[in-house]
């Protein structure tokens, strides 16, 4: 295997193919269209399922149907169009169907534009559709990680029978970095106990979210949340950087975390004891670990390309253990390093002044 | 004399829970009989939709998935395609109401027909939204009184009903499109033959096949079962003529 | 070591191609590298630029306010990106299409008639490779085999094109080496 310099979108598509993708459904929207374009050539070449759907609603519902086969199924889209998919995601959660949704984010609300923004955090981690449910949300920061998390998304979605979203910044989808697309390191899941493949030699199976019995519906949702707890225990993932003696902790996710990391590195050289905590799983959010860390630091600074969405999860993890501040902007050029540095310095100055 | 038994494709001990006089039960039975006849039961994946047709999986003894409202043809597309990709040729059909197929799901339905998806769609047309209590649907006829067209469907407020089977017949990907009714024995037999033709079209890998079934909804039409069937025979088929609008299965 | 680059021009000048080739050269020399491209809504003729970062350590920051090298293939790019050159950084300007004009005294200017050199070689489309050669000449000697591999990665083994482009690259390289 050799490294290749490819765009994030293509890397994700290639990683999905390597993981054993059998069906892809999509509809064009910038900045994720390369995924569908690339697969429109690669999937038919391998006699795999590919539909350029009539809409995002069509695409996600095709995925919903395909997921009943237990095969690896993927859909990709972006922000405002992911909104159109929320209904089917809610169904897929209740139906407990595994599918992978790649959301290469653009700015909103509404149509917004293709500028950088991390404005879909809330939609991704709090469900987005109707009812009491969660989808797993993975957040890569580099392209090698995007490839790994793409393959992990298939694994998690199949292991726990849950839709899994890869929440990707537009920049990560469009930029290129050297990656090595390898076979998935995650084990294959045996789906034979629940898939729909014709009731031959066994009782027929039904997959549905409709449940007229309130008792059963209650039980069903409670069991879903038991599953979410299990996912939290087993699959929470994060990165810690320069945390050993940190007094100030920066929290950030996705591409923003890369920039924040470089700022942390610079500030360390100025003698500031600062570190970075980056969740790789946004749901389940690594609350427990962040809670532990918050007991060791004085101040937590959350940096996001939005008006403070992950901030709520940070606050819920930290409670009153440390002061939490926020640096962010909703859309446009990424926060510049100098901007972040001076904002961090101001926060430090102010908080020490108040002590 | 012919003795009728419960088709194999109907679940043991199941009792239809539709309103008295509703044609859903007859339609599902015809589907089940056809699955039996063509020996498809063990290779079938059915797609139920929203509305009264969602209960399909309570009665049919085949693998079944429910789809979000209107999306049955998209869900069926995904099932058919992914199975083909892994070398499995599954028999896939949808069972939808007219609101599901021709209103909220018209996009998915029409594009599945245009793509020539090798699936079959059965659409129960009872000219209203039955499960929610009889609102005006895409197929409610001109002058039809519903809970949302209390003065009768009119051009000014509501526009015109859709002739679904004729529209689907226009799609190049459609191989078979027909409309049938269930108001008497003769029509029931005919409906079964038509459903068989539609299923055969899929079995021969020909493309999209479609059957629209004019069905009674006595509860919401506020008629007795007999009156409801008379209404189909005397009135509805004027708006919705019965027949096969396209059949290129043997071309 | 950490260096960053902006290459800019108009659509059709091959900006993204040589950006990708430069990034590939760094990759093949085992550096960490990132490559971001940016273009306007116009499919052809609009402004195009890309940014390449290389380092011997893991790259965190992939977009920079200031860069070490700017390559400007036309006047618009020259005007737009002159302010983005870091102090003591270098700008390479295609003097065939941009006026020689030095507005800053804390950076190094290289004015080279890139388009004229490409035309002399017989193909105006090779302007980008001449530019890459000039840049390579400033950075030091890259292994030509790796440069060739980088071209093959981007041009997908269009052998004839690779050879012509390497010729153009070498012309640019020699132009700067010979002063």
XYZ file of C-alpha atoms in Angstrom:
785
model
C 0.000 0.000 0.000
C 1.307 3.394 -0.879
C 0.174 6.818 0.100
C -1.859 8.883 -2.306
C -2.723 12.542 -2.243
C -6.478 12.732 -2.674
C -9.350 14.975 -1.739
C -11.231 14.204 1.439
C -14.447 13.366 -0.377
C -12.686 10.858 -2.600
C -10.794 9.425 0.350
C -14.084 8.819 2.162
C -15.590 7.141 -0.909
C -12.502 4.947 -1.344
C -12.449 4.017 2.329
C -16.122 3.053 2.089
C -15.434 0.834 -0.924
C -12.553 -0.817 0.917
C -14.856 -1.426 3.869
C -17.194 -3.361 1.573
C -19.744 -0.742 0.515
C -22.489 -2.455 -1.470
C -24.953 0.365 -2.128
C -24.694 4.141 -2.454
C -27.525 6.592 -2.985
C -27.037 10.326 -3.432
C -28.114 13.617 -4.888
C -25.759 16.453 -5.871
C -25.013 19.229 -3.417
C -21.779 21.136 -2.891
C -19.386 20.453 -1.164
C -19.890 16.663 -1.176
C -20.733 15.969 -4.819
C -17.326 14.369 -5.531
C -18.358 11.387 -3.425
C -21.301 10.605 -5.697
C -19.321 11.418 -8.834
C -16.508 9.101 -7.872
C -18.833 6.277 -6.887
C -20.959 6.683 -10.024
C -17.969 5.232 -11.851
C -16.594 2.823 -9.271
C -19.837 1.170 -8.150
C -21.186 0.116 -11.591
C -17.689 -1.131 -12.463
C -18.053 -3.595 -9.570
C -21.762 -4.329 -10.266
C -22.678 -2.622 -7.001
C -25.824 -0.619 -6.313
C -25.701 3.060 -7.213
C -28.631 5.401 -7.718
C -28.426 9.080 -8.489
C -31.703 9.655 -6.679
C -34.473 12.107 -7.533
C -33.946 13.885 -4.209
C -32.222 13.510 -0.868
C -35.507 12.138 0.412
C -35.374 9.479 -2.277
C -31.709 8.756 -1.533
C -32.045 8.236 2.214
C -35.161 6.099 1.757
C -33.383 3.921 -0.780
C -30.685 3.523 1.857
C -33.358 2.653 4.414
C -34.634 -0.093 2.129
C -31.161 -1.315 1.232
C -30.216 -1.433 4.911
C -32.772 -4.214 5.442
C -30.319 -6.467 3.589
C -27.668 -6.009 6.283
C -25.180 -4.988 3.604
C -23.037 -1.870 3.910
C -25.042 1.079 2.680
C -24.011 4.727 2.414
C -25.582 8.059 1.606
C -23.776 11.377 1.421
C -25.126 14.894 1.460
C -24.633 18.318 2.956
C -26.309 20.395 5.656
C -29.537 21.805 4.189
C -30.114 18.581 2.282
C -29.366 16.474 5.346
C -32.354 18.297 6.828
C -34.474 16.551 4.198
C -33.214 13.199 5.433
C -34.178 13.596 9.051
C -37.512 11.825 8.713
C -35.953 8.661 7.354
C -33.154 8.843 9.946
C -35.764 8.871 12.673
C -37.384 5.810 11.069
C -34.038 4.065 10.671
C -33.279 4.639 14.358
C -36.580 3.153 15.432
C -36.300 0.363 12.847
C -32.731 -0.232 14.075
C -31.319 -0.259 10.568
C -27.603 0.254 9.951
C -26.645 2.879 7.417
C -23.875 5.429 7.079
C -24.638 9.056 6.287
C -21.782 11.372 5.359
C -22.634 15.017 6.005
C -20.026 17.314 4.467
C -21.101 20.530 6.111
C -21.747 23.900 4.551
C -23.095 27.033 6.192
C -26.752 27.589 7.078
C -29.392 28.280 8.152
C -31.466 27.581 5.080
C -29.389 27.362 1.957
C -26.603 29.467 3.532
C -23.589 29.017 1.335
C -20.618 26.742 0.837
C -18.546 28.659 3.393
C -16.987 26.797 6.289
C -19.271 26.288 9.260
C -19.872 23.689 11.940
C -23.510 24.662 12.266
C -24.909 21.127 12.058
C -23.551 19.865 15.371
C -26.906 20.250 17.095
C -28.876 18.646 14.299
C -26.481 15.714 14.205
C -26.136 14.954 17.901
C -29.616 15.739 19.120
C -31.406 13.713 16.488
C -32.811 16.251 14.078
C -35.961 14.317 13.368
C -38.986 13.538 15.513
C -39.029 11.379 18.589
C -36.670 10.173 21.276
C -33.604 8.816 19.500
C -29.935 9.317 18.727
C -27.659 8.638 15.824
C -23.952 8.000 16.325
C -21.908 10.971 15.102
C -18.222 10.685 14.233
C -16.080 13.740 13.634
C -12.777 13.456 11.772
C -10.070 16.081 11.932
C -7.645 14.799 9.306
C -8.043 12.761 6.138
C -6.389 9.586 7.452
C -8.800 9.848 10.356
C -11.745 10.462 7.982
C -10.876 7.183 6.239
C -10.637 5.332 9.523
C -13.875 6.798 10.853
C -15.701 6.009 7.601
C -14.845 2.359 8.099
C -15.592 2.588 11.796
C -18.978 4.120 10.955
C -19.941 0.948 9.066
C -18.756 -1.164 11.970
C -20.624 0.804 14.642
C -23.777 1.097 12.557
C -23.872 -2.647 11.948
C -22.789 -3.714 15.421
C -25.447 -1.617 17.136
C -27.975 -1.459 14.271
C -27.995 2.312 14.275
C -27.601 4.998 11.596
C -24.152 6.524 11.914
C -23.209 9.938 10.653
C -19.760 11.062 9.597
C -19.872 14.798 10.260
C -17.228 16.335 8.016
C -16.216 19.961 7.605
C -16.470 21.206 4.022
C -12.757 21.995 4.086
C -11.901 18.411 4.985
C -14.042 17.164 2.107
C -12.327 19.476 -0.344
C -8.701 19.467 0.824
C -6.148 16.831 -0.008
C -3.702 15.071 2.289
C -1.672 11.917 1.809
C -3.727 8.914 2.837
C -3.321 5.188 2.676
C -6.647 3.532 1.986
C -6.455 0.182 3.695
C -8.847 -2.645 4.343
C -11.146 -2.058 7.283
C -9.551 -3.131 10.559
C -12.974 -3.573 12.142
C -14.594 -6.984 12.394
C -17.477 -7.994 10.168
C -20.851 -8.248 11.889
C -23.184 -11.205 11.456
C -26.557 -9.753 10.540
C -28.269 -12.989 9.644
C -30.624 -12.920 12.639
C -32.631 -9.931 11.503
C -32.197 -9.146 7.783
C -35.001 -9.359 5.262
C -34.076 -11.859 2.581
C -37.332 -13.748 2.122
C -39.017 -15.910 4.740
C -37.520 -19.167 3.609
C -37.419 -21.875 6.253
C -38.089 -19.365 9.002
C -40.865 -17.125 10.288
C -41.433 -13.951 8.331
C -39.837 -10.784 9.711
C -41.284 -7.305 10.019
C -39.305 -4.124 10.361
C -41.415 -1.160 11.375
C -41.512 1.852 13.654
C -45.305 1.959 13.946
C -46.352 0.529 17.292
C -49.958 0.960 18.391
C -49.285 -0.619 21.807
C -48.054 2.080 24.158
C -46.534 -0.570 26.384
C -44.479 -1.973 23.534
C -43.544 1.466 22.240
C -42.310 2.398 25.710
C -40.297 -0.790 25.945
C -38.857 -0.216 22.510
C -37.619 3.285 23.270
C -36.225 2.245 26.638
C -34.320 -0.551 24.906
C -32.977 1.929 22.342
C -31.617 4.066 25.156
C -30.030 1.055 26.820
C -28.281 0.519 23.519
C -27.127 4.162 23.435
C -25.673 3.671 26.933
C -23.815 0.624 25.698
C -22.485 2.559 22.728
C -21.320 5.281 25.101
C -19.483 2.756 27.242
C -17.807 1.006 24.327
C -17.309 3.496 21.560
C -16.540 6.930 23.059
C -13.415 8.284 21.428
C -11.396 11.429 21.806
C -7.933 12.941 21.489
C -5.976 14.653 24.241
C -3.078 16.908 23.329
C -0.601 18.393 25.827
C -2.992 17.709 28.686
C -0.502 16.387 31.257
C 0.034 19.587 33.230
C -2.533 21.778 31.499
C -4.284 24.454 33.503
C -6.302 25.651 30.555
C -8.152 23.221 28.337
C -9.347 23.967 24.820
C -12.256 21.907 23.503
C -12.904 21.799 19.770
C -13.943 19.302 17.082
C -13.327 18.570 13.410
C -11.179 20.916 11.353
C -11.516 23.688 13.921
C -9.694 21.424 16.373
C -6.725 21.267 14.002
C -6.407 25.008 14.051
C -6.965 25.078 17.803
C -4.235 22.477 18.169
C -1.739 24.659 16.349
C -2.694 27.533 18.643
C -2.210 25.327 21.706
C 1.211 24.364 20.369
C 2.172 28.019 19.862
C 0.897 29.086 23.280
C 2.817 26.264 24.931
C 5.964 27.760 23.435
C 4.985 31.004 25.186
C 4.916 29.116 28.489
C 1.138 28.889 28.854
C 0.036 25.559 30.316
C -2.662 24.793 27.831
C -3.952 21.579 26.274
C -6.581 20.343 23.837
C -9.474 17.910 24.206
C -11.045 16.835 20.931
C -14.053 14.503 20.835
C -13.963 12.141 17.873
C -17.390 10.795 18.764
C -19.813 13.710 19.110
C -22.522 11.283 20.035
C -21.727 9.552 22.311
C -19.964 12.614 23.701
C -16.961 11.725 25.874
C -18.491 13.475 28.871
C -16.968 11.260 31.496
C -13.403 11.913 30.421
C -13.978 15.629 29.956
C -15.542 15.725 33.434
C -12.428 14.104 34.904
C -10.141 16.512 33.105
C -12.208 19.493 34.170
C -11.297 18.762 37.807
C -7.626 19.277 36.958
C -7.862 22.552 35.050
C -8.913 26.072 35.946
C -10.440 27.130 32.723
C -12.041 25.561 29.691
C -12.257 27.383 26.383
C -14.524 25.909 23.746
C -13.709 26.892 20.149
C -16.180 26.161 17.341
C -17.195 27.446 13.918
C -20.732 28.146 15.117
C -22.410 30.114 17.857
C -21.693 27.510 20.529
C -23.299 24.164 19.843
C -20.877 21.645 21.327
C -20.578 24.200 24.127
C -23.713 22.765 25.737
C -22.228 19.275 25.861
C -18.983 20.730 27.241
C -20.888 22.575 29.969
C -22.914 19.482 30.853
C -19.684 17.509 31.177
C -17.815 20.143 33.154
C -20.701 21.291 35.385
C -19.181 23.673 37.961
C -15.735 22.122 37.987
C -14.178 24.881 35.890
C -15.046 28.148 34.191
C -16.177 27.594 30.593
C -15.706 30.286 27.925
C -16.476 30.243 24.253
C -14.711 31.498 21.140
C -16.477 31.111 17.850
C -18.064 32.573 14.786
C -20.847 31.131 12.715
C -19.504 31.149 9.184
C -16.780 32.283 6.812
C -12.997 32.062 6.947
C -11.838 29.836 9.758
C -10.894 31.673 12.928
C -7.353 32.811 12.422
C -4.648 31.671 14.750
C -3.877 35.222 15.853
C -7.579 35.835 16.552
C -7.756 32.706 18.675
C -4.543 33.520 20.491
C -5.614 37.003 21.432
C -9.080 35.797 22.426
C -7.525 33.102 24.623
C -5.107 35.621 26.129
C -7.991 37.982 26.872
C -10.009 35.221 28.508
C -7.013 34.260 30.639
C -6.387 37.891 31.623
C -10.025 38.517 32.497
C -10.445 35.351 34.501
C -7.296 35.963 36.519
C -8.308 39.565 37.058
C -11.607 38.406 38.501
C -9.979 36.003 40.961
C -67.729 -26.021 -6.179
C -64.491 -24.471 -5.025
C -63.449 -24.540 -1.380
C -61.351 -21.543 -0.414
C -58.651 -21.881 2.179
C -56.414 -19.244 3.722
C -53.508 -18.549 1.376
C -50.074 -19.671 2.600
C -48.863 -16.091 2.320
C -51.387 -14.972 4.933
C -50.292 -15.292 8.555
C -51.880 -18.078 10.523
C -54.813 -17.017 12.669
C -54.729 -13.474 11.376
C -58.000 -11.589 11.137
C -58.374 -8.541 8.960
C -58.847 -5.517 11.185
C -60.022 -3.142 8.454
C -63.428 -1.455 8.678
C -66.393 -3.610 7.579
C -66.770 -3.444 3.810
C -63.282 -2.086 3.190
C -61.612 -3.565 0.110
C -58.120 -3.652 1.688
C -58.788 -7.163 2.955
C -59.748 -8.415 -0.497
C -56.755 -6.679 -2.070
C -54.291 -8.172 0.429
C -55.832 -11.586 -0.044
C -55.437 -11.305 -3.822
C -51.788 -10.333 -3.362
C -51.292 -13.308 -1.053
C -52.994 -15.705 -3.483
C -50.813 -14.440 -6.295
C -47.638 -14.818 -4.229
C -48.729 -18.393 -3.534
C -49.551 -19.102 -7.150
C -46.227 -17.792 -8.429
C -44.378 -19.440 -5.543
C -42.820 -16.140 -4.529
C -43.510 -16.053 -0.800
C -40.089 -17.203 0.377
C -38.258 -14.829 -1.910
C -40.378 -11.738 -1.297
C -39.713 -8.522 0.543
C -42.807 -6.345 0.833
C -42.798 -2.634 1.542
C -45.694 -1.247 3.537
C -46.390 2.438 3.731
C -48.288 4.896 5.914
C -52.046 4.976 6.218
C -54.354 1.957 6.351
C -51.983 0.032 4.078
C -49.306 0.020 6.799
C -51.026 -2.971 8.420
C -49.927 -5.166 5.525
C -47.314 -6.871 7.696
C -49.951 -7.875 10.247
C -51.551 -10.095 7.632
C -48.987 -11.081 5.022
C -46.593 -13.845 6.023
C -43.612 -12.453 4.106
C -40.603 -10.354 5.084
C -41.816 -6.795 5.267
C -40.482 -3.315 6.005
C -42.544 -0.228 6.639
C -41.519 2.902 4.758
C -41.935 6.547 5.693
C -45.020 8.143 4.216
C -44.801 8.190 0.435
C -41.334 6.686 0.158
C -42.267 3.062 -0.470
C -40.966 3.008 -4.051
C -37.636 4.507 -2.937
C -37.358 1.950 -0.141
C -38.220 -0.816 -2.616
C -35.589 0.534 -5.016
C -32.936 0.248 -2.316
C -33.973 -3.301 -1.421
C -34.057 -4.489 -5.036
C -30.757 -2.861 -5.971
C -28.652 -3.884 -2.991
C -29.836 -7.471 -3.211
C -28.979 -7.534 -6.895
C -25.529 -6.175 -6.025
C -24.897 -9.201 -3.804
C -26.299 -11.648 -6.310
C -29.752 -12.096 -4.799
C -32.768 -11.652 -7.047
C -35.524 -10.757 -4.592
C -39.161 -10.165 -5.411
C -39.998 -6.692 -4.110
C -43.355 -4.981 -4.116
C -44.921 -1.993 -2.397
C -48.423 -1.759 -1.029
C -49.530 1.849 -0.785
C -52.555 4.072 -0.622
C -53.296 6.736 -3.223
C -52.218 9.532 -0.867
C -48.967 7.700 -0.269
C -48.235 6.799 -3.886
C -49.641 9.748 -5.784
C -49.503 12.712 -3.412
C -46.720 12.832 -0.838
C -44.766 10.154 -2.672
C -45.418 11.124 -6.270
C -41.768 12.090 -6.762
C -40.444 8.759 -5.536
C -43.169 6.825 -7.378
C -42.788 8.560 -10.716
C -38.989 8.427 -10.661
C -39.018 4.738 -9.791
C -41.208 4.234 -12.863
C -38.942 6.448 -14.980
C -35.857 4.547 -13.869
C -37.691 1.367 -14.753
C -36.994 -0.087 -11.334
C -37.784 -3.745 -11.486
C -40.352 -3.592 -8.691
C -44.134 -3.764 -8.460
C -46.298 -1.111 -6.831
C -49.838 -1.825 -5.706
C -51.805 1.348 -5.040
C -55.125 1.224 -3.202
C -57.161 4.139 -4.500
C -60.081 4.880 -2.184
C -60.229 8.579 -3.104
C -59.489 9.849 0.377
C -57.095 9.724 3.326
C -58.779 6.895 5.131
C -56.768 6.423 8.284
C -56.882 10.078 9.304
C -60.638 10.202 8.890
C -61.486 10.917 5.283
C -59.701 14.034 4.090
C -59.454 15.069 0.454
C -56.698 13.177 -1.307
C -55.003 13.509 -4.687
C -57.617 11.178 -6.150
C -60.769 12.660 -4.585
C -63.144 13.237 -7.455
C -64.659 16.548 -8.540
C -67.536 17.348 -6.215
C -66.501 14.728 -3.644
C -67.332 15.813 -0.112
C -64.578 15.088 2.387
C -63.676 16.549 5.763
C -61.355 19.023 4.032
C -63.611 19.679 1.043
C -66.930 20.061 2.875
C -68.492 21.883 -0.073
C -67.213 19.266 -2.464
C -63.941 19.191 -4.389
C -63.868 22.112 -6.768
C -61.506 23.549 -9.298
C -61.082 26.912 -7.567
C -59.816 25.609 -4.258
C -58.580 22.126 -4.971
C -57.841 21.566 -8.626
C -58.127 18.180 -10.241
C -57.662 14.539 -9.249
C -54.764 12.497 -10.639
C -55.313 9.541 -12.925
C -52.388 7.620 -11.544
C -52.369 4.492 -13.711
C -52.515 6.579 -16.891
C -49.631 8.780 -15.681
C -47.470 5.849 -14.725
C -48.202 4.260 -18.116
C -46.582 7.289 -19.749
C -43.207 6.577 -18.162
C -40.745 4.830 -20.457
C -39.524 2.660 -17.591
C -43.009 1.320 -16.940
C -43.672 -2.114 -18.388
C -47.133 -2.632 -16.962
C -49.781 -0.254 -15.654
C -53.418 -1.045 -15.012
C -56.451 -0.071 -12.985
C -58.808 -2.640 -11.515
C -61.775 -2.646 -9.135
C -63.123 -5.082 -6.565
C -66.818 -4.288 -6.521
C -68.007 -7.645 -7.822
C -66.806 -11.205 -8.371
C -65.925 -10.667 -12.010
C -63.760 -7.677 -11.193
C -62.096 -9.467 -8.306
C -61.071 -12.315 -10.604
C -59.849 -9.812 -13.148
C -57.915 -7.926 -10.473
C -56.151 -11.099 -9.460
C -55.142 -11.789 -13.058
C -53.858 -8.252 -13.430
C -51.828 -8.468 -10.195
C -50.359 -11.693 -11.533
C -49.392 -9.977 -14.778
C -47.729 -7.178 -12.845
C -45.813 -9.650 -10.670
C -44.813 -11.644 -13.745
C -43.407 -8.495 -15.334
C -41.038 -8.170 -12.384
C -40.187 -11.858 -12.400
C -39.170 -11.444 -16.035
C -36.943 -8.471 -15.097
C -38.880 -6.184 -17.392
C -39.175 -2.992 -15.351
C -41.687 -1.073 -13.293
C -45.124 -2.623 -12.919
C -48.103 -0.907 -11.373
C -51.635 -1.810 -10.367
C -54.100 0.780 -9.128
C -56.978 -0.823 -7.253
C -60.188 1.187 -6.911
C -61.290 0.377 -3.396
C -64.227 1.179 -1.229
C -64.023 3.180 1.956
C -67.569 2.869 3.341
C -66.659 4.413 6.695
C -65.373 7.685 5.308
C -67.696 7.750 2.340
C -70.492 7.395 4.899
C -72.117 4.584 2.892
C -72.949 0.971 3.532
C -70.541 -1.579 1.989
C -73.061 -2.291 -0.750
C -73.621 1.406 -1.472
C -69.867 1.923 -1.552
C -69.388 -0.770 -4.185
C -72.319 0.630 -6.173
C -70.623 4.030 -6.066
C -67.439 2.554 -7.552
C -69.409 0.769 -10.266
C -71.698 3.661 -11.149
C -69.606 6.764 -10.474
C -65.923 6.237 -9.803
C -65.092 4.311 -12.938
C -66.262 7.312 -14.959
C -63.339 9.289 -13.544
C -61.122 6.254 -13.236
C -61.786 3.889 -16.136
C -60.679 0.321 -15.626
C -58.203 -1.291 -17.932
C -54.600 -2.004 -18.800
C -52.937 1.202 -19.945
C -49.605 -0.272 -20.777
C -48.297 -3.796 -21.090
C -45.013 -4.341 -22.834
C -44.101 -7.433 -20.828
C -43.833 -9.576 -23.910
C -42.009 -7.087 -26.111
C 10.893 22.503 8.770
C 7.570 23.965 7.781
C 6.854 25.838 4.550
C 3.683 27.020 2.936
C 2.761 28.111 -0.541
C -0.011 29.830 -2.470
C -0.288 29.278 -6.207
C -2.727 31.496 -8.027
C -3.897 32.307 -11.525
C -6.964 32.109 -13.682
C -8.997 29.039 -14.565
C -7.287 27.020 -17.289
C -3.727 28.011 -16.318
C -3.207 24.733 -14.517
C -2.940 26.197 -11.033
C -4.560 23.240 -9.285
C -2.469 20.803 -11.328
C 0.902 22.178 -10.264
C -0.395 22.669 -6.732
C -1.224 18.975 -6.660
C 2.114 18.078 -8.225
C 4.030 20.162 -5.671
C 2.059 18.516 -2.858
C 2.790 15.096 -4.391
C 6.506 15.915 -4.572
C 6.504 16.670 -0.847
C 4.512 13.531 -0.124
C 6.945 11.410 -2.131
C 9.773 12.961 -0.123
C 8.033 11.792 3.080
C 6.877 15.158 4.343
C 3.519 15.871 5.879
C 1.561 17.889 3.367
C -1.852 19.437 2.900
C -3.389 20.805 -0.272
C -6.443 23.061 -0.414
C -7.852 24.521 -3.586
C -10.261 27.380 -3.997
C -12.056 28.579 -7.076
C -14.931 30.827 -7.947
C -18.323 29.802 -9.243
C -17.069 30.181 -12.826
C -16.035 26.841 -14.261
C -13.602 28.541 -16.636
C -11.755 31.811 -16.571
C -12.383 32.671 -12.938
C -9.775 33.198 -10.238
C -8.182 30.017 -8.976
C -5.777 29.496 -6.153
C -4.508 26.758 -3.954
C -2.539 26.484 -0.773
C 0.065 23.852 0.010
C 1.592 23.274 3.415
C 4.527 20.980 4.055
C 6.250 20.054 7.269
C 8.405 17.375 8.822
C 5.912 17.297 11.715
C 2.197 16.566 11.690
C 0.343 19.484 10.144
C -2.301 21.084 12.270
C -2.891 24.325 10.438
C -3.790 23.964 6.778
C -4.671 27.509 5.910
C -2.390 30.383 6.811
C -2.785 34.121 6.819
C 0.806 34.466 5.579
C 2.845 32.092 3.472
C 6.497 31.644 2.588
C 5.969 31.506 -1.182
C 3.389 32.911 -3.543
C 3.346 31.977 -7.235
C 1.241 34.476 -9.213
C 0.537 33.458 -12.793
C -1.289 36.671 -13.741
C -1.744 40.301 -12.729
C -4.893 39.736 -10.655
C -3.177 37.066 -8.580
C -0.118 39.279 -8.114
C -2.289 42.129 -6.833
C -4.399 39.881 -4.651
C -1.736 37.801 -2.931
C 1.214 40.195 -2.559
C -0.034 41.039 0.928
C -0.089 37.362 1.938
C 3.686 36.883 1.545
C 5.345 36.497 4.917
C 8.179 38.890 5.830
C 11.339 37.617 4.093
C 9.101 35.405 1.961
C 9.198 35.166 -1.815
C 6.777 35.909 -4.611
C 7.253 34.457 -8.078
C 5.458 36.592 -10.644
C 4.707 35.695 -14.244
C 6.107 38.842 -15.819
C 4.661 37.821 -19.202
C 1.223 38.666 -17.821
C 1.926 40.976 -14.882
C 3.716 44.313 -14.631
C 7.023 44.428 -12.791
C 6.260 46.499 -9.714
C 7.783 46.248 -6.243
C 5.510 47.649 -3.545
C 7.105 45.862 -0.581
C 10.727 45.933 0.539
C 10.596 43.104 3.088
C 10.058 40.290 0.602
C 11.934 38.794 -2.312
C 10.554 39.260 -5.835
C 11.231 36.850 -8.668
C 9.885 38.174 -11.963
C 10.088 35.500 -14.648
C 8.504 35.534 -18.127
C 6.893 32.148 -17.517
C 4.439 32.281 -20.408
C 7.128 33.432 -22.855
C 9.356 30.542 -21.789
C 6.481 28.101 -22.306
C 5.688 29.586 -25.718
C 9.337 29.253 -26.715
C 9.120 25.588 -25.748
C 6.139 25.386 -28.081
C 3.189 25.107 -25.720
C 1.617 27.961 -23.809
C -0.191 25.402 -21.627
C 3.135 24.502 -20.001
C 3.323 27.891 -18.238
C 2.356 26.213 -14.997
C 5.146 23.665 -15.172
C 7.694 26.377 -15.930
C 6.447 28.124 -12.781
C 6.782 24.928 -10.764
C 10.335 24.546 -12.078
C 11.201 28.087 -10.975
C 9.774 27.380 -7.527
C 11.675 24.092 -7.332
C 14.855 25.943 -8.310
C 14.383 28.236 -5.330
C 13.622 25.406 -2.931
C 16.664 23.349 -3.930
C 17.026 20.267 -5.973
C 14.230 17.714 -5.956
C 14.967 14.240 -7.204
C 13.749 14.398 -10.822
C 12.445 10.819 -10.647
C 10.159 11.830 -7.776
C 9.062 14.913 -9.701
C 8.207 12.608 -12.571
C 6.255 10.327 -10.253
C 4.402 13.350 -8.887
C 3.450 14.351 -12.440
C 2.310 10.807 -13.145
C 0.167 10.782 -10.011
C -1.626 13.923 -11.104
C -1.665 13.436 -14.888
C -2.594 9.759 -14.448
C 0.181 8.323 -16.572
C -0.498 10.352 -19.701
C 3.106 9.624 -20.651
C 3.432 12.146 -23.456
C 2.078 14.961 -21.302
C 4.348 14.013 -18.415
C 7.428 14.225 -20.612
C 6.501 17.617 -22.069
C 5.739 18.984 -18.639
C 9.009 17.729 -17.199
C 10.805 19.554 -20.052
C 8.960 22.745 -19.099
C 9.682 22.154 -15.423
C 13.392 21.788 -16.179
C 13.376 24.988 -18.240
C 11.935 26.830 -15.239
C 14.368 25.129 -12.919
C 17.372 26.044 -15.079
C 16.084 29.586 -15.554
C 16.378 30.210 -11.829
C 19.544 28.160 -11.309
C 21.323 30.016 -14.073
C 20.024 33.309 -12.658
